[in-house]
PDB file of C-alpha atoms in Angstrom:
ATOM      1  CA  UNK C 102     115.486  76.476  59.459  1.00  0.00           C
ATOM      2  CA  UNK C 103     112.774  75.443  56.611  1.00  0.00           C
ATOM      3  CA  UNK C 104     111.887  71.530  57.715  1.00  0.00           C
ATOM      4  CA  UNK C 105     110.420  69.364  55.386  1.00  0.00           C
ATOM      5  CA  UNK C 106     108.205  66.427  56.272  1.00  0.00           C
ATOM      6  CA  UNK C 107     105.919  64.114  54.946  1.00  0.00           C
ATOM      7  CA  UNK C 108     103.081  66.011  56.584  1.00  0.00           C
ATOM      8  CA  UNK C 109     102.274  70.100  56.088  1.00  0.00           C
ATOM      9  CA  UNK C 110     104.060  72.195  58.983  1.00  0.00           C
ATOM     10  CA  UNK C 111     104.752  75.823  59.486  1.00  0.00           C
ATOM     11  CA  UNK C 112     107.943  77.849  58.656  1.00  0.00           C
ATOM     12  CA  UNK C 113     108.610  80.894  59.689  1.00  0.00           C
ATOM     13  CA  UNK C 114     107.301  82.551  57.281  1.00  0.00           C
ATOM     14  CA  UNK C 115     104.721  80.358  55.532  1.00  0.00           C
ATOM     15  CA  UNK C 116     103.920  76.578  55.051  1.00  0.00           C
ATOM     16  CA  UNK C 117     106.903  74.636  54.076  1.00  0.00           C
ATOM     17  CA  UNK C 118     105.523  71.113  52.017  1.00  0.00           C
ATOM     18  CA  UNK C 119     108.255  68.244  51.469  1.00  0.00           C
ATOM     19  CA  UNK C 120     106.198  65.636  48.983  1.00  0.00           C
ATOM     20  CA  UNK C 121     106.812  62.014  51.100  1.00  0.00           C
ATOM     21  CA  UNK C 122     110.061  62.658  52.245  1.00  0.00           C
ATOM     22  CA  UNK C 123     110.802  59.374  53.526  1.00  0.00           C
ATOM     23  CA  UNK C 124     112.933  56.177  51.778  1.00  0.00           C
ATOM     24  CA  UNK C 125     109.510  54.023  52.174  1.00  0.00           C
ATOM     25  CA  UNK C 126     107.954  56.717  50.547  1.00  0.00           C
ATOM     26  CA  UNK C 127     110.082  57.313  47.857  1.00  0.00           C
ATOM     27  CA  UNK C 128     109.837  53.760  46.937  1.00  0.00           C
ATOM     28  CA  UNK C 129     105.920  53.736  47.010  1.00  0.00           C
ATOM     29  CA  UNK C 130     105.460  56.936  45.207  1.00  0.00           C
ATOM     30  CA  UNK C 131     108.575  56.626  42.587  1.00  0.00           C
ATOM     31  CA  UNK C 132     108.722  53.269  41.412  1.00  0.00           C
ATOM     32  CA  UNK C 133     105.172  52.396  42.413  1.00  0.00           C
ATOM     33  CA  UNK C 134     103.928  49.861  39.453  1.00  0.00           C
ATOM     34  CA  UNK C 135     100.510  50.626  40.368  1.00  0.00           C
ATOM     35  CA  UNK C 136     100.436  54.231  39.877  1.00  0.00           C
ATOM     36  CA  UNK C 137     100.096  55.058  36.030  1.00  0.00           C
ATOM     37  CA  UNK C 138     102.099  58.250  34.603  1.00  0.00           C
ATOM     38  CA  UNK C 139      98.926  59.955  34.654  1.00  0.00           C
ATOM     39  CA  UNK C 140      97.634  59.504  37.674  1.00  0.00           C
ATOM     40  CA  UNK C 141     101.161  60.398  39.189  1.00  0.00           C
ATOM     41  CA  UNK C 142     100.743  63.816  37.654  1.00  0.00           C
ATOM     42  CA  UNK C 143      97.060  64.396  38.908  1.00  0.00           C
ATOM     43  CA  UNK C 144      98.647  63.635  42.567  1.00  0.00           C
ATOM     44  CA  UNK C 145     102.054  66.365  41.597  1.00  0.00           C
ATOM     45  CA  UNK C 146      98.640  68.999  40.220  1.00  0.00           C
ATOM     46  CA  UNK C 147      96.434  68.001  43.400  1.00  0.00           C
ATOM     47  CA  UNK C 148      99.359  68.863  45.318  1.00  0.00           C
ATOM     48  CA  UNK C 149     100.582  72.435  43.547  1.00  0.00           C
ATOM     49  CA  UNK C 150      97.031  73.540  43.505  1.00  0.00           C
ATOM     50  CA  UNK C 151      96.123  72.863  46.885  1.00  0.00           C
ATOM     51  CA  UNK C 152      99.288  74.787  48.771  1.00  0.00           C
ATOM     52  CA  UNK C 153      99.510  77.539  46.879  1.00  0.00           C
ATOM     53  CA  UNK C 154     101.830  79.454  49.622  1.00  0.00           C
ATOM     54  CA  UNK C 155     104.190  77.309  50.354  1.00  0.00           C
ATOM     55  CA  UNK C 156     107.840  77.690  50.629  1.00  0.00           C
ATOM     56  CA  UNK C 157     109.003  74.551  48.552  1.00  0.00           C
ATOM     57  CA  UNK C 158     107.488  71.520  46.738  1.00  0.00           C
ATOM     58  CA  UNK C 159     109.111  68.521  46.516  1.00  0.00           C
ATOM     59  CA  UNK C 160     109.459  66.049  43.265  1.00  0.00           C
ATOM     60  CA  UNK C 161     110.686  62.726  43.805  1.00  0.00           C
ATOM     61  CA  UNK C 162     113.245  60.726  41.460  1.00  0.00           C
ATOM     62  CA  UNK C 163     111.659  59.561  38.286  1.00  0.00           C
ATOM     63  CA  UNK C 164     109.804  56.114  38.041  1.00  0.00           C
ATOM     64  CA  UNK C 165     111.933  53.950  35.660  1.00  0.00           C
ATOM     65  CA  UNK C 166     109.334  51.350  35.401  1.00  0.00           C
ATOM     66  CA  UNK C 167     107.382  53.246  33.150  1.00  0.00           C
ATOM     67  CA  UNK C 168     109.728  52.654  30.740  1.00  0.00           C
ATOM     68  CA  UNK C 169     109.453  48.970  30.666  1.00  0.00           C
ATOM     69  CA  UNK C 170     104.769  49.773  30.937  1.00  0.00           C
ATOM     70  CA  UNK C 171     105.683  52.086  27.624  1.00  0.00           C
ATOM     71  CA  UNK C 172     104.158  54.778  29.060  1.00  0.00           C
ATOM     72  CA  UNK C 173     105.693  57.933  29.450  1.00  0.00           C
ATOM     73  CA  UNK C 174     108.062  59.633  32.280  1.00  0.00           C
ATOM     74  CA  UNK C 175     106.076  62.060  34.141  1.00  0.00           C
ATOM     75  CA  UNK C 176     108.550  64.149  34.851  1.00  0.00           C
ATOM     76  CA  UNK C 177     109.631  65.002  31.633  1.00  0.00           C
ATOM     77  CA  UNK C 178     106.256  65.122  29.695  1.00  0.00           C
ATOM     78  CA  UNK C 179     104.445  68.499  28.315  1.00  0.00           C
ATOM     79  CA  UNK C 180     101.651  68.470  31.587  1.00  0.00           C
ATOM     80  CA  UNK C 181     104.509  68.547  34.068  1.00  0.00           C
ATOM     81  CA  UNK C 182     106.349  71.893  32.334  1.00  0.00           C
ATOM     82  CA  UNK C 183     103.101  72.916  32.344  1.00  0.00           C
ATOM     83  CA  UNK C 184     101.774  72.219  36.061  1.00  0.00           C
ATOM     84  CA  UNK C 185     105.266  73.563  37.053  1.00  0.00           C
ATOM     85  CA  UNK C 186     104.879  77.319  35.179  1.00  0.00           C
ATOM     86  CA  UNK C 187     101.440  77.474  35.913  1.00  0.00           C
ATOM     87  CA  UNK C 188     101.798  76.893  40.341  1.00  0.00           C
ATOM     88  CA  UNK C 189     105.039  77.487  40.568  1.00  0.00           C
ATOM     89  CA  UNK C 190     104.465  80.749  42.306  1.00  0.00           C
ATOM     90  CA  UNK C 191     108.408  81.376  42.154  1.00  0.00           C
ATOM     91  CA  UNK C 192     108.781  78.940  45.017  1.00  0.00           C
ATOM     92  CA  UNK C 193     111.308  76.416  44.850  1.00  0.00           C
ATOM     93  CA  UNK C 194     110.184  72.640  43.430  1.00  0.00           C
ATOM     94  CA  UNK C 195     113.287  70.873  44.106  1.00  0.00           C
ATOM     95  CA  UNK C 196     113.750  67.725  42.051  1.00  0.00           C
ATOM     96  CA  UNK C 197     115.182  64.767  43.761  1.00  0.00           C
ATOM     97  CA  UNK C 198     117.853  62.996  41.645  1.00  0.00           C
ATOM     98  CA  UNK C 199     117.628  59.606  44.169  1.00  0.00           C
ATOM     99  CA  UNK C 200     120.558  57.308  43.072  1.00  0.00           C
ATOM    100  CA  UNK C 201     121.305  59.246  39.796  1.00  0.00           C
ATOM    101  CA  UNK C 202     125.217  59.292  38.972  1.00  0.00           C
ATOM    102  CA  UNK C 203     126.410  62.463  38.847  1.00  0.00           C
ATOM    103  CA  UNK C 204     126.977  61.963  34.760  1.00  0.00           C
ATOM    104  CA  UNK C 205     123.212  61.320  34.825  1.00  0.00           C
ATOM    105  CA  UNK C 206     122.268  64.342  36.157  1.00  0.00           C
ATOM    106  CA  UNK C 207     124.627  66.640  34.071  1.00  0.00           C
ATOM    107  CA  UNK C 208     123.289  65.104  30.989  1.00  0.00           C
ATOM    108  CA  UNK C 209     119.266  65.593  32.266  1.00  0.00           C
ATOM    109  CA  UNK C 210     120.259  68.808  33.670  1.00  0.00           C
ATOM    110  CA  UNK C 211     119.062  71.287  31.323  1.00  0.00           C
ATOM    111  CA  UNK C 212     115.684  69.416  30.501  1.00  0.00           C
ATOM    112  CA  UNK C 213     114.897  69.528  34.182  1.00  0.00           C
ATOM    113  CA  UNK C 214     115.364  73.026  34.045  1.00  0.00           C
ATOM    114  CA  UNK C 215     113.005  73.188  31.415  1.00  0.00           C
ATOM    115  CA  UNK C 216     110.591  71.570  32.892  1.00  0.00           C
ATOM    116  CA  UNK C 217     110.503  73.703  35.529  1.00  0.00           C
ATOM    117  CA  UNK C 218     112.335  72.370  38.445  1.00  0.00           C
ATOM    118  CA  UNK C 219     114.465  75.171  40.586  1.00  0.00           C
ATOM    119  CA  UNK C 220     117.118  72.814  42.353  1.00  0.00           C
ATOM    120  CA  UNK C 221     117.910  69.333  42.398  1.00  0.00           C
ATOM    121  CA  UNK C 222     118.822  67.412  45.498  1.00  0.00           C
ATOM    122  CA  UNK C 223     121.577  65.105  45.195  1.00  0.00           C
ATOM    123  CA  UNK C 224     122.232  61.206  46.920  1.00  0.00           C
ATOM    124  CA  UNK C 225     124.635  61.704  49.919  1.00  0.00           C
ATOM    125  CA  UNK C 226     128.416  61.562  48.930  1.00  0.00           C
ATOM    126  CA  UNK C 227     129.890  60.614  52.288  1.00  0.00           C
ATOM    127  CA  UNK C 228     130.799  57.285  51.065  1.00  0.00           C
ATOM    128  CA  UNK C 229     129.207  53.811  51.399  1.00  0.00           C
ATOM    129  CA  UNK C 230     130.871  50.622  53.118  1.00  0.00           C
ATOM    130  CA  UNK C 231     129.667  48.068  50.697  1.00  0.00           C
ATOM    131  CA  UNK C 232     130.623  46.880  47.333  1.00  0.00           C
ATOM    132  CA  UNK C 233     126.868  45.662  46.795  1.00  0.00           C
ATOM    133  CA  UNK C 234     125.449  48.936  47.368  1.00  0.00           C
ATOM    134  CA  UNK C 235     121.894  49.454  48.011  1.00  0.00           C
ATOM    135  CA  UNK C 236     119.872  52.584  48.884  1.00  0.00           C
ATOM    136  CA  UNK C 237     119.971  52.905  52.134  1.00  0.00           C
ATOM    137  CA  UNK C 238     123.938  52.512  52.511  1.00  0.00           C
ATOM    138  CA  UNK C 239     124.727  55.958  51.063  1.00  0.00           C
ATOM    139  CA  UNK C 240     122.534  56.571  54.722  1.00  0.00           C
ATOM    140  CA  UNK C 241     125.854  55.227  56.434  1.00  0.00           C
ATOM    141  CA  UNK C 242     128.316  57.725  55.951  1.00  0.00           C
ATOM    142  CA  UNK C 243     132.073  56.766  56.354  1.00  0.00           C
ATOM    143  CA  UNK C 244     132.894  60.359  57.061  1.00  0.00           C
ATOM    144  CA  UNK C 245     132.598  63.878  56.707  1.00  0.00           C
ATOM    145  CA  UNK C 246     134.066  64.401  53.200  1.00  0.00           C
ATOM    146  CA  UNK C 247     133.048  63.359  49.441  1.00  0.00           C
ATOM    147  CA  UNK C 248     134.047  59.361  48.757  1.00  0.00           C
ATOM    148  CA  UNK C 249     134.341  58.403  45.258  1.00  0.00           C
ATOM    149  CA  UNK C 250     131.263  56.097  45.321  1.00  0.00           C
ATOM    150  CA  UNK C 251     128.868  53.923  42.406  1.00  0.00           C
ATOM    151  CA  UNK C 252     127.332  57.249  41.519  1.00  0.00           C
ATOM    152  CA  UNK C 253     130.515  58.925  40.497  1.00  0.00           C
ATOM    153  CA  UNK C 254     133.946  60.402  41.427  1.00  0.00           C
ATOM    154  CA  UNK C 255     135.167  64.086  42.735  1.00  0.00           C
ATOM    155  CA  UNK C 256     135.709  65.351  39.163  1.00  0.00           C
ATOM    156  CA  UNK C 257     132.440  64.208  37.722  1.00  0.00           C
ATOM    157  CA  UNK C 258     130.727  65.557  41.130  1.00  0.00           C
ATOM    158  CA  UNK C 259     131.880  68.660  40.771  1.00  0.00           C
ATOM    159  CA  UNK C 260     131.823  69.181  36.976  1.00  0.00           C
ATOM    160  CA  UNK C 261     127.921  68.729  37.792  1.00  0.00           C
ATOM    161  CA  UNK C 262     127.519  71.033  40.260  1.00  0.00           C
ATOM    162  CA  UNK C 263     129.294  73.751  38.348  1.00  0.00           C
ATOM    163  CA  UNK C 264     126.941  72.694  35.011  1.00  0.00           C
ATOM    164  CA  UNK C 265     123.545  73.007  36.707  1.00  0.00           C
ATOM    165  CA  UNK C 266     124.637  76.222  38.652  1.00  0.00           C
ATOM    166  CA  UNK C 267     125.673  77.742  35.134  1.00  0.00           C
ATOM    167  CA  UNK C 268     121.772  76.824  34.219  1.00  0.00           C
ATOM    168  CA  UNK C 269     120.308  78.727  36.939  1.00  0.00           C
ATOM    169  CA  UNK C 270     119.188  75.667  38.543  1.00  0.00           C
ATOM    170  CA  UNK C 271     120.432  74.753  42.839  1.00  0.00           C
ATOM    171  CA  UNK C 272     122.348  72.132  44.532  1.00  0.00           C
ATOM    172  CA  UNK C 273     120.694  70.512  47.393  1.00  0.00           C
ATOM    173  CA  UNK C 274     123.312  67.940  49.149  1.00  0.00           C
ATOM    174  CA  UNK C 275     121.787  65.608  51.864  1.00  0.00           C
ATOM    175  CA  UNK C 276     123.727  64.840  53.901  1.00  0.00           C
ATOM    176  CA  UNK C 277     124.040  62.685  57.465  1.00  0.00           C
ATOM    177  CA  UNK C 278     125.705  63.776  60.575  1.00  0.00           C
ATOM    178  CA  UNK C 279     124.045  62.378  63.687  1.00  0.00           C
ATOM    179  CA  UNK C 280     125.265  58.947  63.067  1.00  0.00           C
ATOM    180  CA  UNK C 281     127.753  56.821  60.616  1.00  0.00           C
ATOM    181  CA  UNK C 282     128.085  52.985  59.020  1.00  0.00           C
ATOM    182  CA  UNK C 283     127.958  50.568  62.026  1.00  0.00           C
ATOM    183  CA  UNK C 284     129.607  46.896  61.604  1.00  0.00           C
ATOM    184  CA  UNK C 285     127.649  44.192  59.318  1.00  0.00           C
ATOM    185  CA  UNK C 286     126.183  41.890  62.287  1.00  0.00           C
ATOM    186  CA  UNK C 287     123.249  42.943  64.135  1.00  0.00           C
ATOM    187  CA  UNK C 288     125.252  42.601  67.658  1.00  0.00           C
ATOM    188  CA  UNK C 289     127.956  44.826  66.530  1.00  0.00           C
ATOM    189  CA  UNK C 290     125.539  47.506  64.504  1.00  0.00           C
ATOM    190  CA  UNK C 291     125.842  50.188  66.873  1.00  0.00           C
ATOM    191  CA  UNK C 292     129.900  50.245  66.675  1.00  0.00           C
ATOM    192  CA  UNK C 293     131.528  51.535  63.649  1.00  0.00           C
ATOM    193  CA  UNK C 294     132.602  50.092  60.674  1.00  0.00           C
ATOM    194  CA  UNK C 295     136.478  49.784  59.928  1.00  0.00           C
ATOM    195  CA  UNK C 296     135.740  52.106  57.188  1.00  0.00           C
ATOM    196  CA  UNK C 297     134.635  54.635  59.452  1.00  0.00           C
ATOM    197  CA  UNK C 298     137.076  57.585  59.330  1.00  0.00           C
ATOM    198  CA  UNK C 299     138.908  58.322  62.486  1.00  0.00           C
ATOM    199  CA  UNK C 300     136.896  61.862  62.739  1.00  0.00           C
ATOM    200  CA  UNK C 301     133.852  60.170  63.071  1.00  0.00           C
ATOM    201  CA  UNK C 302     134.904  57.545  65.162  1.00  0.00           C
ATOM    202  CA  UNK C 303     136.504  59.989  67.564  1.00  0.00           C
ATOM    203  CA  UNK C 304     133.123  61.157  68.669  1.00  0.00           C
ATOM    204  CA  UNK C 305     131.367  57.858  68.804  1.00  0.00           C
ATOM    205  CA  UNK C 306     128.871  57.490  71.569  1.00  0.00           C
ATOM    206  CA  UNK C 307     130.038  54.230  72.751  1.00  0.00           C
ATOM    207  CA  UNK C 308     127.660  53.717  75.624  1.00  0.00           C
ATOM    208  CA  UNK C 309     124.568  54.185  74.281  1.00  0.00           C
ATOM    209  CA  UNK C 310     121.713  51.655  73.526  1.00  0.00           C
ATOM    210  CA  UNK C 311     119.212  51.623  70.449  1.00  0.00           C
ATOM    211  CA  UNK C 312     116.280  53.282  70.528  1.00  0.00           C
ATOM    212  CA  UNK C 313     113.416  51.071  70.888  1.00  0.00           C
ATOM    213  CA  UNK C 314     110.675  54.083  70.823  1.00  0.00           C
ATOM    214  CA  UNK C 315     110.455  56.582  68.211  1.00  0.00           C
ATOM    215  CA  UNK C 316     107.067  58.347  70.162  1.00  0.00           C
ATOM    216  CA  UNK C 317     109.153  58.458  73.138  1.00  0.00           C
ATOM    217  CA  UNK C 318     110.689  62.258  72.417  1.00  0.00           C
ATOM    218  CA  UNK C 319     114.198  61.651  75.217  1.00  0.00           C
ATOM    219  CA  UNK C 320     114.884  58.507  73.469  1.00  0.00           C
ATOM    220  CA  UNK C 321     114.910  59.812  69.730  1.00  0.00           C
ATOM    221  CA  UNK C 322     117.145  62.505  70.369  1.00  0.00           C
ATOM    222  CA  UNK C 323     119.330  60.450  72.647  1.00  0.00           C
ATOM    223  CA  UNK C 324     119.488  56.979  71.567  1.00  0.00           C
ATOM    224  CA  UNK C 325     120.744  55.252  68.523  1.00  0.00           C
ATOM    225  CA  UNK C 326     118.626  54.667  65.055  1.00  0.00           C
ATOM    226  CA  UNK C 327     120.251  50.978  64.747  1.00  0.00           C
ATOM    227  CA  UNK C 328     123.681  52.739  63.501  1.00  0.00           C
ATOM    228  CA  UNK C 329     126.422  54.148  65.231  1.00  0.00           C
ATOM    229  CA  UNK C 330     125.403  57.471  67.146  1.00  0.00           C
ATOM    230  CA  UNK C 331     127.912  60.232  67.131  1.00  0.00           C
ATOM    231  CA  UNK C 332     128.540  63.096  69.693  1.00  0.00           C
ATOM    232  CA  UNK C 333     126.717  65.756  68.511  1.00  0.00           C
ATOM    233  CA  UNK C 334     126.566  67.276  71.733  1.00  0.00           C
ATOM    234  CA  UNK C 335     130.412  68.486  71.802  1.00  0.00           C
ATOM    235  CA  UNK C 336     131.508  71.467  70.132  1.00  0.00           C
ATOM    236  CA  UNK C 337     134.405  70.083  68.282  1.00  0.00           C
ATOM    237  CA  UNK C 338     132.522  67.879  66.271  1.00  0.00           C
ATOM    238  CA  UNK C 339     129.907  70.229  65.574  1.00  0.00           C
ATOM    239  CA  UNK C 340     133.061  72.092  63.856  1.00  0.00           C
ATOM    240  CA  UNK C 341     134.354  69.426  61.935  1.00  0.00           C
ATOM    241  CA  UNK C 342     130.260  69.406  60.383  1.00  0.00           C
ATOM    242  CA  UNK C 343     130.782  73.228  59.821  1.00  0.00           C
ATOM    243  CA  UNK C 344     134.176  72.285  58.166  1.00  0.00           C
ATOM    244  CA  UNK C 345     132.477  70.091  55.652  1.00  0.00           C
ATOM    245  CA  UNK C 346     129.400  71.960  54.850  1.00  0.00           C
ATOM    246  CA  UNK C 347     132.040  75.061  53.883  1.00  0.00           C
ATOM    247  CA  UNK C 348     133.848  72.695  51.684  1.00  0.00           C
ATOM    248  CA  UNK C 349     130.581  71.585  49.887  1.00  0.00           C
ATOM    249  CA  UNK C 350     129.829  75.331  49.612  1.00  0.00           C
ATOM    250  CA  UNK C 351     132.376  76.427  48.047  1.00  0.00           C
ATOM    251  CA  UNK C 352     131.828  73.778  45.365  1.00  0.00           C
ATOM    252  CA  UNK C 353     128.548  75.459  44.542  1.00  0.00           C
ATOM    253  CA  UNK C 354     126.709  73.631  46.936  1.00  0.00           C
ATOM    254  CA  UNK C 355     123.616  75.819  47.738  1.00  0.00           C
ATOM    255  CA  UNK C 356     121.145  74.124  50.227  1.00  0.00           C
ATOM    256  CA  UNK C 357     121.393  71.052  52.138  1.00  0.00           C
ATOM    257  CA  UNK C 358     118.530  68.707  53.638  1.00  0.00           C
ATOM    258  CA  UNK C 359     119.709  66.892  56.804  1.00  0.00           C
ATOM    259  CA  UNK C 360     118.887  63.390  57.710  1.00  0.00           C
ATOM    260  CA  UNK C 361     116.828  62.326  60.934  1.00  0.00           C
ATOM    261  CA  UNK C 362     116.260  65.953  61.854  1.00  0.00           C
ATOM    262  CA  UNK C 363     113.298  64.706  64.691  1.00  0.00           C
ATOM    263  CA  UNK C 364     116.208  62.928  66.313  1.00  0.00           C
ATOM    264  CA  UNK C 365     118.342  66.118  66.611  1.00  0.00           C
ATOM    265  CA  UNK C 366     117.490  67.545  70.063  1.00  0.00           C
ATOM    266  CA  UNK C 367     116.555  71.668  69.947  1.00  0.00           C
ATOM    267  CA  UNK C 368     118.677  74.409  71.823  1.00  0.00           C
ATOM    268  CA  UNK C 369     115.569  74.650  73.738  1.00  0.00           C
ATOM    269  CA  UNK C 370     116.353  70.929  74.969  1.00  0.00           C
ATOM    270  CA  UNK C 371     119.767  71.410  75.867  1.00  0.00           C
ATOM    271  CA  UNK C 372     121.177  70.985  72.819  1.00  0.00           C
ATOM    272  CA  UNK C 373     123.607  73.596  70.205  1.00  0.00           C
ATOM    273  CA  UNK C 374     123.987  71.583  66.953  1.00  0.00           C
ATOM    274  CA  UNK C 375     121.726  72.740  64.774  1.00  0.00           C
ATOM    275  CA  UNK C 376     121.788  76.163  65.583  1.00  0.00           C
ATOM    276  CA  UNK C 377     125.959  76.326  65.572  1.00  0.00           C
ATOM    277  CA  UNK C 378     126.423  74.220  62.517  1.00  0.00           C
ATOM    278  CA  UNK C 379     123.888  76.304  60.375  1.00  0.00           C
ATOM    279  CA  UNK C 380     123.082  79.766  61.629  1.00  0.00           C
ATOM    280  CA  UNK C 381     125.756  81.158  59.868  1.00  0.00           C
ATOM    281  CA  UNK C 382     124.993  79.811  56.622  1.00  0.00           C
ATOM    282  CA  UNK C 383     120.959  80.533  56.733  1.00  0.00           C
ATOM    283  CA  UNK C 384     121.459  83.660  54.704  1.00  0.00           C
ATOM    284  CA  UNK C 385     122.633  82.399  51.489  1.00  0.00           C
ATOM    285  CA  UNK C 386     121.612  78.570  51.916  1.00  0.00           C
ATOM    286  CA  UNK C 387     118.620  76.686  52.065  1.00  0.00           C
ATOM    287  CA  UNK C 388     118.280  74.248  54.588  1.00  0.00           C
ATOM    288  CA  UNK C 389     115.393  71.685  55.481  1.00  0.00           C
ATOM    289  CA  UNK C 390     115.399  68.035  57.020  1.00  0.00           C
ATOM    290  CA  UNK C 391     113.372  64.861  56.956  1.00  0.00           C
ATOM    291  CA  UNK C 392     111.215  64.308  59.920  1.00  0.00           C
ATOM    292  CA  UNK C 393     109.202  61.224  59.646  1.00  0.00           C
ATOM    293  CA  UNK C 394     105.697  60.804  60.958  1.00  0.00           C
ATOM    294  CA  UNK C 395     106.016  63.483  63.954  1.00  0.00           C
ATOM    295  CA  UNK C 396     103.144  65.751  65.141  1.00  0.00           C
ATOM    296  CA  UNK C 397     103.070  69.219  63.601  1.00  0.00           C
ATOM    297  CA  UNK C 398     103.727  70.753  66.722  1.00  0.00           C
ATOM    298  CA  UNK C 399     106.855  68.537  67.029  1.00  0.00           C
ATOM    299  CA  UNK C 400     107.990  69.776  63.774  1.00  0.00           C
ATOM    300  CA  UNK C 401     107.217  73.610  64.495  1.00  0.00           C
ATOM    301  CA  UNK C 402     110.178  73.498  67.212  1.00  0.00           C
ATOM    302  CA  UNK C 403     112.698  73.098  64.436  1.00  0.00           C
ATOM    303  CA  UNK C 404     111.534  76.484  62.540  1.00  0.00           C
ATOM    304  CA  UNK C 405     113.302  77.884  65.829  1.00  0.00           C
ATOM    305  CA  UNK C 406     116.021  75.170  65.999  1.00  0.00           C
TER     306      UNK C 406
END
């Protein structure tokens, strides 16, 4: 497994760099209203030059506000075609389409190729349980299938995927399978939502508590994030994840990046999931997850599930 982090950590094979993979993150570096277009791009340059070997970089979603500063898009100026041919290296520098419809990102699709971006990772599709949807709710999946949500429908989702695969460019689905949309009250935010398909809910971990640690490494791969926490422990609902990561294959789906991977407990620590949900697909997919502030040694496990 490739992770990807916020911080540089070995691979198995060489250094695999995420650029801020976090939501807090994304917000500070992509719609930042501090950071001008050019000094965004000396930060993208600092950080092609400076890991030269790595196994991925990682571009996040465009900064609308520079539209309303005049100023232009970073992503899509001459520099940033030119920064991307000149370190690319033939690694992959995925593009991260944050909250783009799926319309959005057909019609950009073959200027992000030019620019010289090699995948683009889409917003989760597993549904969201809120009419007034903000970011984080596509982080509360109501199951393990596509939902028709604000950022498009089945047809238009997969009418993209087939466009930018015709291009050359990869699919990168995050997706979210250690927990799913808890009620709307704080007391009940630990017990599913009545949206919650009855998959999910079948391997709710009723009797748990939330985590009130993150440095304390039993707790955040046992407890709760302040969502419903699902079984990932037993083997059927590690096949129902296999089930849906074959159906986003087959759309054209070709690598995934998987949510809270620091919670996800290693075979090493008792625990299958990551190794029998993905082994079989390592071959022909590329697969990394977010881990958030974690020591590097921490984040070395994962290269070994």
């Amino acid at each position: 497994m490739k992770v990807g982090t916020n911080q540089t950590v070995t691979s198995d094979k060489k250094m695999a760099v995420v650029w801020y993979d976090s939501h807090d993150s994304y917000w500070t570096f992509g719609y930042t209203k501090k950071m001008g277009s050019n000094m965004c791009l000396d930060e993208w340059e600092n950080l092609l030059r400076t890991f030269p070997d790595s196994d991925v970089l990682f571009y996040p979603h465009p900064d609308y506000d520079y539209i309303n500063r005049n100023e232009p898009i970073p992503w899509v100026t001459d520099r940033m075609r030119y920064l991307n041919e000149k370190y690319g290296n033939g690694r992959k520098i995925i593009f991260h389409a944050f909250l783009w419809s799926f319309d959005k990102i057909y019609n950009n699709a073959y200027i992000i190729k030019q620019q010289g971006f090699t995948d683009v990772q889409i917003t989760p599709v597993q549904g969201v349980k809120d009419d007034n949807v903000e970011f984080w709710h596509y982080y509360q999946p109501l199951g393990l299938n596509f939902y028709d949500s604000p950022i498009g429908n089945f047809d238009e989702y997969s009418t993209m995927i087939s466009h930018i695969r015709k291009l050359g460019l990869g699919v990168i689905q995050d997706i979210i399978f250690r927990h799913c949309a808890g009620k709307n009250t704080y007391q009940e935010r630990l017990i599913p939502n009545d949206k919650v398909s009855d998959v999910m809910k079948e391997f709710w971990l009723s009797d748990k508590y939330d985590n009130d640690d993150y440095n304390d490494r039993w707790k955040c791969v046992n407890l709760p994030t302040g969502m419903p926490m699902m079984n990932i422990w037993d083997n059927r609902y590690q096949e129902e994840c296999k089930k849906f990561l074959t159906k986003l294959k087959e759309l054209g789906i070709t690598g995934f990046r998987l949510d809270q991977l620091k919670h996800y407990p290693t075979r090493a620590e008792g625990c299958d999931f990551l190794y029998n949900v993905f082994n079989d697909l390592e071959n022909s997919t590329y697969i990394y997850g977010e881990v958030i502030d974690y020591p590097r040694h921490m984040c070395d496990m994962y290269t070994k599930y």
